[in-house]
mmCIF file with all atom_site columns, C-alpha atoms in Angstrom:
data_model
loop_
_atom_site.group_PDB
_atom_site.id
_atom_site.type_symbol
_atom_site.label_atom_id
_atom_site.label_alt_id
_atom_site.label_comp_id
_atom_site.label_asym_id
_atom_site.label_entity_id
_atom_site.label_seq_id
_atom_site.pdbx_PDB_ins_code
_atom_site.Cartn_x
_atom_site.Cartn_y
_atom_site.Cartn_z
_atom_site.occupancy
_atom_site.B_iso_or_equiv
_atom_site.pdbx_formal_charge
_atom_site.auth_seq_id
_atom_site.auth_comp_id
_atom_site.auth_asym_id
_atom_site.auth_atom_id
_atom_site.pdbx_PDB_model_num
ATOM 1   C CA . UNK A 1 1   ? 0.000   0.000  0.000  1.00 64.00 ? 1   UNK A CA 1
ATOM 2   C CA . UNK A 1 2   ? 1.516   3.145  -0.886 1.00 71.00 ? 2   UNK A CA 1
ATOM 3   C CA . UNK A 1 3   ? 1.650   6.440  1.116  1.00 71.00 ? 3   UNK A CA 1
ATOM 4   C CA . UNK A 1 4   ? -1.692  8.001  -1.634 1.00 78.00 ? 4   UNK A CA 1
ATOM 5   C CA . UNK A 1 5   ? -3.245  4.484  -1.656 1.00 84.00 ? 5   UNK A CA 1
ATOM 6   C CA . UNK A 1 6   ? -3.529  5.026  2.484  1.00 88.00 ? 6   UNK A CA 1
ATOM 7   C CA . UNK A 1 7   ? -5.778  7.949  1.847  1.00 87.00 ? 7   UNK A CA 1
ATOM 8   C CA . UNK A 1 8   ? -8.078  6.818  -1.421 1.00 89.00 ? 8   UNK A CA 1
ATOM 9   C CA . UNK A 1 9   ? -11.822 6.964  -0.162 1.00 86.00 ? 9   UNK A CA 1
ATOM 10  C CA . UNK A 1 10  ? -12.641 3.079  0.603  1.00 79.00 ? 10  UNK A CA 1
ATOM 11  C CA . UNK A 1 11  ? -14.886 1.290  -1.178 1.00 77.00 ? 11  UNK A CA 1
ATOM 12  C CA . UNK A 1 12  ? -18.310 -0.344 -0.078 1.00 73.00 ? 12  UNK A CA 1
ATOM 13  C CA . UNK A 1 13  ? -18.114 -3.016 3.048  1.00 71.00 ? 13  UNK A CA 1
ATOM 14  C CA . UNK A 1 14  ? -18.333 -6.378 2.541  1.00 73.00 ? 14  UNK A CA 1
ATOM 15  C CA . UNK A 1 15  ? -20.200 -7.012 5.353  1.00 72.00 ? 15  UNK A CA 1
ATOM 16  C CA . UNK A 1 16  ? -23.954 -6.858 4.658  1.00 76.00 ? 16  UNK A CA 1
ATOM 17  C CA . UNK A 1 17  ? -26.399 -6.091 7.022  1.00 74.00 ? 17  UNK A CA 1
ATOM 18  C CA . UNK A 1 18  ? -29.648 -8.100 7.261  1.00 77.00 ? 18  UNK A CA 1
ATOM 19  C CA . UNK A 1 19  ? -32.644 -5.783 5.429  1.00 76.00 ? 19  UNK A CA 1
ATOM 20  C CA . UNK A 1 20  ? -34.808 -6.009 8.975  1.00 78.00 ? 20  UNK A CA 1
ATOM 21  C CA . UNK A 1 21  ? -31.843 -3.774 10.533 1.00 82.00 ? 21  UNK A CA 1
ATOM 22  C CA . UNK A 1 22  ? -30.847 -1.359 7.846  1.00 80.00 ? 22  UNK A CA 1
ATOM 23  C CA . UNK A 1 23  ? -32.616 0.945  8.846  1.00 84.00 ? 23  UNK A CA 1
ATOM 24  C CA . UNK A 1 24  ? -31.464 0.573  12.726 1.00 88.00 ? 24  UNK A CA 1
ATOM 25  C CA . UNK A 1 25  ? -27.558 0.428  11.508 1.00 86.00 ? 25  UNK A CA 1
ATOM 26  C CA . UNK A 1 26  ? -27.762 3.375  9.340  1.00 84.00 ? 26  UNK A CA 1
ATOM 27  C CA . UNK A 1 27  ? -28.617 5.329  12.564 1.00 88.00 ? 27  UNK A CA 1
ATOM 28  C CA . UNK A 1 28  ? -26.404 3.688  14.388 1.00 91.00 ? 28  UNK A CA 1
ATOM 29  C CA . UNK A 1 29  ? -23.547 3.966  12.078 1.00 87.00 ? 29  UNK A CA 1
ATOM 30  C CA . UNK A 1 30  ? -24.522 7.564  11.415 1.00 88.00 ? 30  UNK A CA 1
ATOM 31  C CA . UNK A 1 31  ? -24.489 8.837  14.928 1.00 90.00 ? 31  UNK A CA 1
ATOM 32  C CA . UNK A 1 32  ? -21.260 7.422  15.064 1.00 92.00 ? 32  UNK A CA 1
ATOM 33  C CA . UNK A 1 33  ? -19.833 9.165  12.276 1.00 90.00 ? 33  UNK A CA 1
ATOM 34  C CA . UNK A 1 34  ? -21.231 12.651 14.249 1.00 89.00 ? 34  UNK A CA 1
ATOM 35  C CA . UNK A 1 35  ? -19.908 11.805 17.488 1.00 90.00 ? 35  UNK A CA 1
ATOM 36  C CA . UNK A 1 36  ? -16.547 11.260 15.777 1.00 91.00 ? 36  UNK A CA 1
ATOM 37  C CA . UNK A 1 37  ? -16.289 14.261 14.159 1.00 91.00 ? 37  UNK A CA 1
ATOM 38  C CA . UNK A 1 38  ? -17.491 16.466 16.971 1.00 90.00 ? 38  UNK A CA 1
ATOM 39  C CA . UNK A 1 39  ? -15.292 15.328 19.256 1.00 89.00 ? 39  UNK A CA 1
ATOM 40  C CA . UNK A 1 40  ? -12.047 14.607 17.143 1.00 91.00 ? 40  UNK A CA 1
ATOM 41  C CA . UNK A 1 41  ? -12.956 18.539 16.353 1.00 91.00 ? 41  UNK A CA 1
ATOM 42  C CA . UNK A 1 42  ? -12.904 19.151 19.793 1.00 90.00 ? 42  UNK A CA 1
ATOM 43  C CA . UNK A 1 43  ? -9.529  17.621 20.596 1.00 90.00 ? 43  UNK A CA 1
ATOM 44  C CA . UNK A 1 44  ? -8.281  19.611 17.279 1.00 93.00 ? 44  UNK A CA 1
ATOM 45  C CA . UNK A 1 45  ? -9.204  23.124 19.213 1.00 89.00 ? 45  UNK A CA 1
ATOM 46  C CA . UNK A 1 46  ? -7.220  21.994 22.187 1.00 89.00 ? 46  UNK A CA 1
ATOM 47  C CA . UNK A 1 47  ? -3.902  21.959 20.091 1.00 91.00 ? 47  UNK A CA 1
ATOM 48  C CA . UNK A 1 48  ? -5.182  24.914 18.527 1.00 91.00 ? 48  UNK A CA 1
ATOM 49  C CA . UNK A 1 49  ? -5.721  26.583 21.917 1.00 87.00 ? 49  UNK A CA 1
ATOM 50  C CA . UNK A 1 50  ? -2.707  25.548 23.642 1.00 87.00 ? 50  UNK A CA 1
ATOM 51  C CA . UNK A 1 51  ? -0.645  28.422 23.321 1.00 89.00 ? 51  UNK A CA 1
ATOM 52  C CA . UNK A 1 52  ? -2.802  30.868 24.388 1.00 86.00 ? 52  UNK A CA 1
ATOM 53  C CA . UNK A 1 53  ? -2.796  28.750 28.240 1.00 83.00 ? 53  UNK A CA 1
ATOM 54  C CA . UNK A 1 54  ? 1.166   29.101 27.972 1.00 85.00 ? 54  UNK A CA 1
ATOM 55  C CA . UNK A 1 55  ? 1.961   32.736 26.842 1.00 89.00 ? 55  UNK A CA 1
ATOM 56  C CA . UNK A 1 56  ? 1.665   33.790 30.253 1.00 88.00 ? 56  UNK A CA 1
ATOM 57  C CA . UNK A 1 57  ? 4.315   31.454 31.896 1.00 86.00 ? 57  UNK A CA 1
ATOM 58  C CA . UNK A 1 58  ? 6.776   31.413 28.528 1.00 89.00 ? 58  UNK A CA 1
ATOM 59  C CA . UNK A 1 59  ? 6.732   35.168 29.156 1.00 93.00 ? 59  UNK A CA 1
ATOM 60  C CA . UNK A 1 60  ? 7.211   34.846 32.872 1.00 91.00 ? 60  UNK A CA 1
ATOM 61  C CA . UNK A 1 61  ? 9.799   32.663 32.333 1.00 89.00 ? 61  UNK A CA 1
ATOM 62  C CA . UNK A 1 62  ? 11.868  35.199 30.183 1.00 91.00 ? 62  UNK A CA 1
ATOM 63  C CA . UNK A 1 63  ? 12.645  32.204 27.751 1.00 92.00 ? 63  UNK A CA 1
ATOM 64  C CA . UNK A 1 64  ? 9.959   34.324 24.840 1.00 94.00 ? 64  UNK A CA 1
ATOM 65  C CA . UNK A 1 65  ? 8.519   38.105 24.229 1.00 95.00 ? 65  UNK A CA 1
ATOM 66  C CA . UNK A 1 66  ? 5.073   38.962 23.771 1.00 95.00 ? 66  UNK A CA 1
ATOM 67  C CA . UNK A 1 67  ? 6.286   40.445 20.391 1.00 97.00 ? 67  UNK A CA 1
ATOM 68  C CA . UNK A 1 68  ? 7.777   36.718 19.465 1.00 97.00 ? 68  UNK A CA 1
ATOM 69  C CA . UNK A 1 69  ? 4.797   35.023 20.863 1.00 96.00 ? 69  UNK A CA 1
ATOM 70  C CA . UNK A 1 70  ? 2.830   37.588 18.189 1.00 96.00 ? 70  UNK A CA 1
ATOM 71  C CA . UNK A 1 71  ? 4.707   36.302 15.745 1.00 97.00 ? 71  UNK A CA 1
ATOM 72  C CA . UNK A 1 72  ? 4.628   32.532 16.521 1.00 97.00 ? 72  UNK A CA 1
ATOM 73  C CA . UNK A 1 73  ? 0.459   32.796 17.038 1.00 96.00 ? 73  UNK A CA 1
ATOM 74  C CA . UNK A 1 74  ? 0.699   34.450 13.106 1.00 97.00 ? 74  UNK A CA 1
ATOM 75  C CA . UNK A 1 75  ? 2.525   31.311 11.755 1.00 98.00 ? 75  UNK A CA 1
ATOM 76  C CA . UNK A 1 76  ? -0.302  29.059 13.073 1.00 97.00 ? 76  UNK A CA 1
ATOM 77  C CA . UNK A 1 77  ? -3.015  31.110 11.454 1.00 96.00 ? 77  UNK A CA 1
ATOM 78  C CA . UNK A 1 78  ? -1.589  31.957 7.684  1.00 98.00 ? 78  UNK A CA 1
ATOM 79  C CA . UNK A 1 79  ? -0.486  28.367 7.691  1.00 98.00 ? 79  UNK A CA 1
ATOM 80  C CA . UNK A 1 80  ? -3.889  27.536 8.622  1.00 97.00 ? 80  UNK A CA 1
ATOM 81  C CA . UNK A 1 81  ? -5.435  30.123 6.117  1.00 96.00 ? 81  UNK A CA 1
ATOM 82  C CA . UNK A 1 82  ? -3.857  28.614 3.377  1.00 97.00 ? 82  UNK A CA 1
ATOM 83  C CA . UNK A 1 83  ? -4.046  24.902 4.635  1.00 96.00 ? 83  UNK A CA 1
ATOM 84  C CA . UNK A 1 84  ? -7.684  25.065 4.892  1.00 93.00 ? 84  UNK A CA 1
ATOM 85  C CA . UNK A 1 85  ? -8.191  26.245 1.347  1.00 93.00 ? 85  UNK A CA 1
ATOM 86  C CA . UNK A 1 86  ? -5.509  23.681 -0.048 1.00 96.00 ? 86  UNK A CA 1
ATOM 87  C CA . UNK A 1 87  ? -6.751  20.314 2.324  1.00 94.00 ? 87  UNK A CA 1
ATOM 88  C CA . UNK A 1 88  ? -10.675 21.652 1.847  1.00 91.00 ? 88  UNK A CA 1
ATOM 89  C CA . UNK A 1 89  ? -9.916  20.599 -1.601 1.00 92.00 ? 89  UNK A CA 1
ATOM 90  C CA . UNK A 1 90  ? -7.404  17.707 -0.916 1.00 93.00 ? 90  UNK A CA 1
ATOM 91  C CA . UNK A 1 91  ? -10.565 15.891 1.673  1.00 93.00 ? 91  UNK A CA 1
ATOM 92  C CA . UNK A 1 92  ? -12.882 15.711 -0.989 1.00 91.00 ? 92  UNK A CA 1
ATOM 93  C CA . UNK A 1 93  ? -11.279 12.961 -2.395 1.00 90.00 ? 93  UNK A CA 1
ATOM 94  C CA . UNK A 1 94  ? -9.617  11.391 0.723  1.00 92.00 ? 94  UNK A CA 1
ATOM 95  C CA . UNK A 1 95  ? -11.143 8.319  3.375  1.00 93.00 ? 95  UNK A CA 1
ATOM 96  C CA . UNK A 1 96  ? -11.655 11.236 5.798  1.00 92.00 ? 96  UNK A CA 1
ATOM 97  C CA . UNK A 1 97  ? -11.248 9.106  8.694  1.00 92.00 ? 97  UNK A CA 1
ATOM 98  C CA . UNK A 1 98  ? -7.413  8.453  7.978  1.00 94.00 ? 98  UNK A CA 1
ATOM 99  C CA . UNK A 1 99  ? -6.871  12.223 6.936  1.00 95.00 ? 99  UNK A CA 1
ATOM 100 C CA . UNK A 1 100 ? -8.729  13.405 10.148 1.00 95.00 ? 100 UNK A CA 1
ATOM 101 C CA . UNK A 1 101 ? -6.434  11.196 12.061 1.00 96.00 ? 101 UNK A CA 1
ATOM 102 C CA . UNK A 1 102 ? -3.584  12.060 10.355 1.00 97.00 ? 102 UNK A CA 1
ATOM 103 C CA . UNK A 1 103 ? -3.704  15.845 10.663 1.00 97.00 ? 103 UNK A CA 1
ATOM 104 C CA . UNK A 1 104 ? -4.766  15.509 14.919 1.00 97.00 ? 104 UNK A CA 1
ATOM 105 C CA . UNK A 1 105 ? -1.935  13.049 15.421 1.00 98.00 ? 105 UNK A CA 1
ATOM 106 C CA . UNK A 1 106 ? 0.711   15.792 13.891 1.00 98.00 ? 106 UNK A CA 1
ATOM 107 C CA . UNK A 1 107 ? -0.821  18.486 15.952 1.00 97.00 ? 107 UNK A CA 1
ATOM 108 C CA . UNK A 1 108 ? -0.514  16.602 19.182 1.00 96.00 ? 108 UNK A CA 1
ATOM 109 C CA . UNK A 1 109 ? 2.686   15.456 17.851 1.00 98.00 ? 109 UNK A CA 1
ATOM 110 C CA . UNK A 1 110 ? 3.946   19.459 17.405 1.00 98.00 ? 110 UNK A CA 1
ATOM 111 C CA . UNK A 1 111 ? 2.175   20.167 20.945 1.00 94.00 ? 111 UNK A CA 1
ATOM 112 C CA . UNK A 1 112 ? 4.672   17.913 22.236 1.00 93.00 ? 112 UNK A CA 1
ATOM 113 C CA . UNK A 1 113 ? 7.624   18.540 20.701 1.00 95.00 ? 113 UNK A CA 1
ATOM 114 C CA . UNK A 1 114 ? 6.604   21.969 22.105 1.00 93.00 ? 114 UNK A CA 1
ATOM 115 C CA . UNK A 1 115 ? 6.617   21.260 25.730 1.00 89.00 ? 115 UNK A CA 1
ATOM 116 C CA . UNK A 1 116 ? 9.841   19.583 25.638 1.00 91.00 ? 116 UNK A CA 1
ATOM 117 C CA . UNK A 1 117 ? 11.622  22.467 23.855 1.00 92.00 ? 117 UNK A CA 1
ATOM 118 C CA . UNK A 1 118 ? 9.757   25.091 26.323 1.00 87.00 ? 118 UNK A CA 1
ATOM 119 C CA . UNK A 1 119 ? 11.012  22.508 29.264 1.00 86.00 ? 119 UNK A CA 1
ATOM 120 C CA . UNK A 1 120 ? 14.525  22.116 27.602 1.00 90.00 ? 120 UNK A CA 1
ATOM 121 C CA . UNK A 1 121 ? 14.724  26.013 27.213 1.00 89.00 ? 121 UNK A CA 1
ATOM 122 C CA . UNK A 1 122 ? 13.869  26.910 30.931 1.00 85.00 ? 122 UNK A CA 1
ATOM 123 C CA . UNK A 1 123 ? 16.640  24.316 31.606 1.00 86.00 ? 123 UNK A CA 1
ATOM 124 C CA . UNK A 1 124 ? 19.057  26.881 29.910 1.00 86.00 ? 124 UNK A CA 1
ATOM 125 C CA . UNK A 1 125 ? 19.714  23.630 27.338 1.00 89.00 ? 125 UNK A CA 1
ATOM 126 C CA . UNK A 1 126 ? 18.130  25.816 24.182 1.00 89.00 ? 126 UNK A CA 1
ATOM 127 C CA . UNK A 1 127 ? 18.990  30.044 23.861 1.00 91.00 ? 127 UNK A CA 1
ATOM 128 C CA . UNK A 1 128 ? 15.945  31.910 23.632 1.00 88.00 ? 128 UNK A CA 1
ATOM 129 C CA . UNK A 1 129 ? 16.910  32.816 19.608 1.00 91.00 ? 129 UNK A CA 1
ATOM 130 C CA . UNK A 1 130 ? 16.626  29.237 18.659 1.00 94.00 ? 130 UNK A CA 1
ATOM 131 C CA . UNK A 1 131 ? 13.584  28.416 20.888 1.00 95.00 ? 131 UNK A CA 1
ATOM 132 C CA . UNK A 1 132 ? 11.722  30.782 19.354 1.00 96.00 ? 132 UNK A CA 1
ATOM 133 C CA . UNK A 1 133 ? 12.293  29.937 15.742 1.00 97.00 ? 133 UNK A CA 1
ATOM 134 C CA . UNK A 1 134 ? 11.512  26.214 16.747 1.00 96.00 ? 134 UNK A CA 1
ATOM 135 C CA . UNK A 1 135 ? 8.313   27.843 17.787 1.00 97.00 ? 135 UNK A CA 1
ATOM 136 C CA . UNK A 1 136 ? 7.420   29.227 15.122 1.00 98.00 ? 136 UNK A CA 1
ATOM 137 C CA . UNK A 1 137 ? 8.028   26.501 12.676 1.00 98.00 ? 137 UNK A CA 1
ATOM 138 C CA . UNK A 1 138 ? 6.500   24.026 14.961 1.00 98.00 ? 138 UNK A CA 1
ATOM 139 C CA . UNK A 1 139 ? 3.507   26.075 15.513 1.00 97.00 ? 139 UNK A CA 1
ATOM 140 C CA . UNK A 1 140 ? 3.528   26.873 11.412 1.00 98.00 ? 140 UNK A CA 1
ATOM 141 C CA . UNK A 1 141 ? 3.412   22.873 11.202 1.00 98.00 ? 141 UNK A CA 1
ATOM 142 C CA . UNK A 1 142 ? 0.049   22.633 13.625 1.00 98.00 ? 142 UNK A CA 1
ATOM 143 C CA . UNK A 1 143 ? -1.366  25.393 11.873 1.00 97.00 ? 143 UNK A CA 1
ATOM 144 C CA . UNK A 1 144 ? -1.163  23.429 8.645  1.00 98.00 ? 144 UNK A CA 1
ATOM 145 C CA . UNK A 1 145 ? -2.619  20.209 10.643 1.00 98.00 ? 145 UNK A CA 1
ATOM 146 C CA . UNK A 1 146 ? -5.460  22.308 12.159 1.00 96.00 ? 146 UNK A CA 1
ATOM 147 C CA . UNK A 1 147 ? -6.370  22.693 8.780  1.00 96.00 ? 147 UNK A CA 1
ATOM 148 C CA . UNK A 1 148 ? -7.083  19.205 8.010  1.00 97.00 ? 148 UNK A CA 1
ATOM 149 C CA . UNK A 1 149 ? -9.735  19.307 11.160 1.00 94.00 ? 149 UNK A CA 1
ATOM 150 C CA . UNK A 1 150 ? -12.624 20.854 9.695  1.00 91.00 ? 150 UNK A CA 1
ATOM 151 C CA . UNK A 1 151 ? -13.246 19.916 6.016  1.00 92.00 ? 151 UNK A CA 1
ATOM 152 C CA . UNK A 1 152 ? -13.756 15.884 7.006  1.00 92.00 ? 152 UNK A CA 1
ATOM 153 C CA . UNK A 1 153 ? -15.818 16.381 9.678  1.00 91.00 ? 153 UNK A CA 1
ATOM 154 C CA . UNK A 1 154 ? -17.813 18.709 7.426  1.00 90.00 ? 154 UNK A CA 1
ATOM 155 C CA . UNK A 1 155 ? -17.824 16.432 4.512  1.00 91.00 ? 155 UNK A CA 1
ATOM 156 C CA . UNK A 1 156 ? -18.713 13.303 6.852  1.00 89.00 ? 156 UNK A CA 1
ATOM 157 C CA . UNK A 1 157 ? -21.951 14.942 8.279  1.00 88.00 ? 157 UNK A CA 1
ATOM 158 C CA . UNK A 1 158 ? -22.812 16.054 4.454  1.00 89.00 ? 158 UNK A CA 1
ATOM 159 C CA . UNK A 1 159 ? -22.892 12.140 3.582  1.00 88.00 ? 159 UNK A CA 1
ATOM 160 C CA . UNK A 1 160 ? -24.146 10.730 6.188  1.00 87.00 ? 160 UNK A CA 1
ATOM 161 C CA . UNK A 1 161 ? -27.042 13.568 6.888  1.00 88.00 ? 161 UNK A CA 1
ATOM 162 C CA . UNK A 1 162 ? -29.843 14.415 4.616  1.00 87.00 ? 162 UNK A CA 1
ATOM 163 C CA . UNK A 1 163 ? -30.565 18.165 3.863  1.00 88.00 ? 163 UNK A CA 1
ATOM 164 C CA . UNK A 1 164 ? -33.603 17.942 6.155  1.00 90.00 ? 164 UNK A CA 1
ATOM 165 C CA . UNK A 1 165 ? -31.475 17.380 9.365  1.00 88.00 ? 165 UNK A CA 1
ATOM 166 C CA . UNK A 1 166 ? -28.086 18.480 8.060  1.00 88.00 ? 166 UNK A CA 1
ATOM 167 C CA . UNK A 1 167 ? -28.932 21.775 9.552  1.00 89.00 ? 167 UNK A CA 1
ATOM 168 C CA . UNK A 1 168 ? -29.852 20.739 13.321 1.00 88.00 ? 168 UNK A CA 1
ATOM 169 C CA . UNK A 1 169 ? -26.780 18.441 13.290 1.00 87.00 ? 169 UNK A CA 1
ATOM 170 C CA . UNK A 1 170 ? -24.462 21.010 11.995 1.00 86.00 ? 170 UNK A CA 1
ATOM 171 C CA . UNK A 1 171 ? -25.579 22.974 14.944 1.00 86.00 ? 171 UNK A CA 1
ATOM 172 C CA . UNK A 1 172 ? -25.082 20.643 17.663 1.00 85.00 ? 172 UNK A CA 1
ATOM 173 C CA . UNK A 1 173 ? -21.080 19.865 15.738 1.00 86.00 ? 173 UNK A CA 1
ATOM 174 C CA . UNK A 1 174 ? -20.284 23.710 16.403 1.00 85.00 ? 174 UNK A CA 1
ATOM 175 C CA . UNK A 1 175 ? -20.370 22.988 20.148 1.00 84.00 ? 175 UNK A CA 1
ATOM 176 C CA . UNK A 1 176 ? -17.116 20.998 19.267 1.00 84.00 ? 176 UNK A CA 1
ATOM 177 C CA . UNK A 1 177 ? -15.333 24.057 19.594 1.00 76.00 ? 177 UNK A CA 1
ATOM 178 C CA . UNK A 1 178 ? -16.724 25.128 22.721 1.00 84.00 ? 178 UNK A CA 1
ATOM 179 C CA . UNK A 1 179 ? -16.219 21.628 24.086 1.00 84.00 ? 179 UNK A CA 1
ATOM 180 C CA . UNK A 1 180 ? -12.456 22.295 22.897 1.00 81.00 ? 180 UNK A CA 1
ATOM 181 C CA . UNK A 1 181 ? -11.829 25.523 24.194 1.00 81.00 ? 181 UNK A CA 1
ATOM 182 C CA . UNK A 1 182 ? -13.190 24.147 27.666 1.00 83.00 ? 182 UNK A CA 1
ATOM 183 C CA . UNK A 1 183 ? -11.183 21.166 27.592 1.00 82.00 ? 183 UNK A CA 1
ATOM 184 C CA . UNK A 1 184 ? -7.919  23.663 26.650 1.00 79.00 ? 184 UNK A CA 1
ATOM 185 C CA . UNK A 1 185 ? -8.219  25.271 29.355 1.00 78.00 ? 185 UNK A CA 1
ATOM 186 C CA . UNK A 1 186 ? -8.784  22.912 31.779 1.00 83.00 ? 186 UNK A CA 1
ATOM 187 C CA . UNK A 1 187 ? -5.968  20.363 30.778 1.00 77.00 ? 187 UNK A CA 1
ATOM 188 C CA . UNK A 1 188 ? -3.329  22.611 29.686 1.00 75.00 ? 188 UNK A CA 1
ATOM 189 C CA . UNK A 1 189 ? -4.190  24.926 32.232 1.00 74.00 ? 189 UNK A CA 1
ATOM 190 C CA . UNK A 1 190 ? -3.617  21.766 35.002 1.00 81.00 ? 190 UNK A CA 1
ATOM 191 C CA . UNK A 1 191 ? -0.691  20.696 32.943 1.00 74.00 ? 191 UNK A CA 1
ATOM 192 C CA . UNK A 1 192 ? 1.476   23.830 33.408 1.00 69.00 ? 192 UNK A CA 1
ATOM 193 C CA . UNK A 1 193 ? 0.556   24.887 36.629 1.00 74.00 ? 193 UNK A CA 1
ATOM 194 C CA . UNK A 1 194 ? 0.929   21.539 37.738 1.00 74.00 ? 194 UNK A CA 1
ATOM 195 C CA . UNK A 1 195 ? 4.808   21.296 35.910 1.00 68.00 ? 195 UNK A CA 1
ATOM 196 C CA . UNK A 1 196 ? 5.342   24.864 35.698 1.00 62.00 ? 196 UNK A CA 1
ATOM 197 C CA . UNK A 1 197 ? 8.583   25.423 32.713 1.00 56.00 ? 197 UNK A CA 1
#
């Protein structure tokens, strides 16, 4: 399997479902598929939102300015600008589970990175200069990754939702972000007061 082969849309399942239950599975399956995306959107906002819980200390710290922090925040949201008009595009044609996945796993994956150049820096292992350009490049990276968040949820509750309800369901998905700025604060907020820098 190669690397595009991973993200081709998959074809109908072989398993068959018995015509007496169709009609139970489809709900099943589809409520699924909205409880997914809500709250794999949700864990997308606390990456997103993770900074903004850690300005305070980084600048307490001395180890970044609020003028480099400015800058670092502005990598995240042109990279996201541009990533959500390029992977909008790129989802339509991708299994939306696996790209979903894919973009989450690299933001938690530049999160941590993060955290263990923020911890290495307060350690006086990293000068401030280079810290903050790993910053910025590592928060460019999550931008782009945020941007693969959206588009499949958005394209999973236009296939598995008929116009009629499409509406109310949308509705209930944009608590997701809510639910993820809540969560943000809460976690990352316990995390760093809890291990400081």
């Amino acid at each position: 399997m190669g690397f595009l082969d991973f993200y081709k849309i998959s074809g109908p399942s072989a398993r068959k479902v018995d015509s007496d239950s169709v009609d139970k599975t489809w709900r099943k399956k589809r409520f699924q598929a909205f409880l997914a995306g809500t709250f794999a959107y949700a864990l997308y906002y606390v990456c997103r939102l993770s900074m903004g819980v850690m300005k305070q200390p980084l600048i307490d710290a001395g180890l970044l300015s609020a003028t480099q922090l400015g800058i670092v925040g502005a990598c995240l949201y042109w990279c996201y600008a541009v990533g959500k008009f390029v992977n909008g595009f790129l989802a339509d044609g991708s299994n939306i589970k696996r790209f979903m996945a894919t973009g989450l796993i690299i933001s938690v994956a530049m999160n941590l990175c993060m955290g263990v150049l923020g911890a290495s820096a307060a350690a006086g292992a990293i000068p401030s200069s280079a810290l903050f350009i790993c910053f910025a490049v590592m928060w460019g990276i999550n931008g782009w990754a945020q941007s693969m968040g959206a588009p499949p949820a958005i394209i999973a509750l236009s296939r598995w939702f008929p116009l009629k309800i499409r509406g109310t369901y949308y509705g209930f998905f944009s608590a997701s972000h809510n639910i993820g700025e809540g969560l943000s604060f809460i976690f990352v907020g316990s995390l760093v007061a809890f291990a400081g820098w």
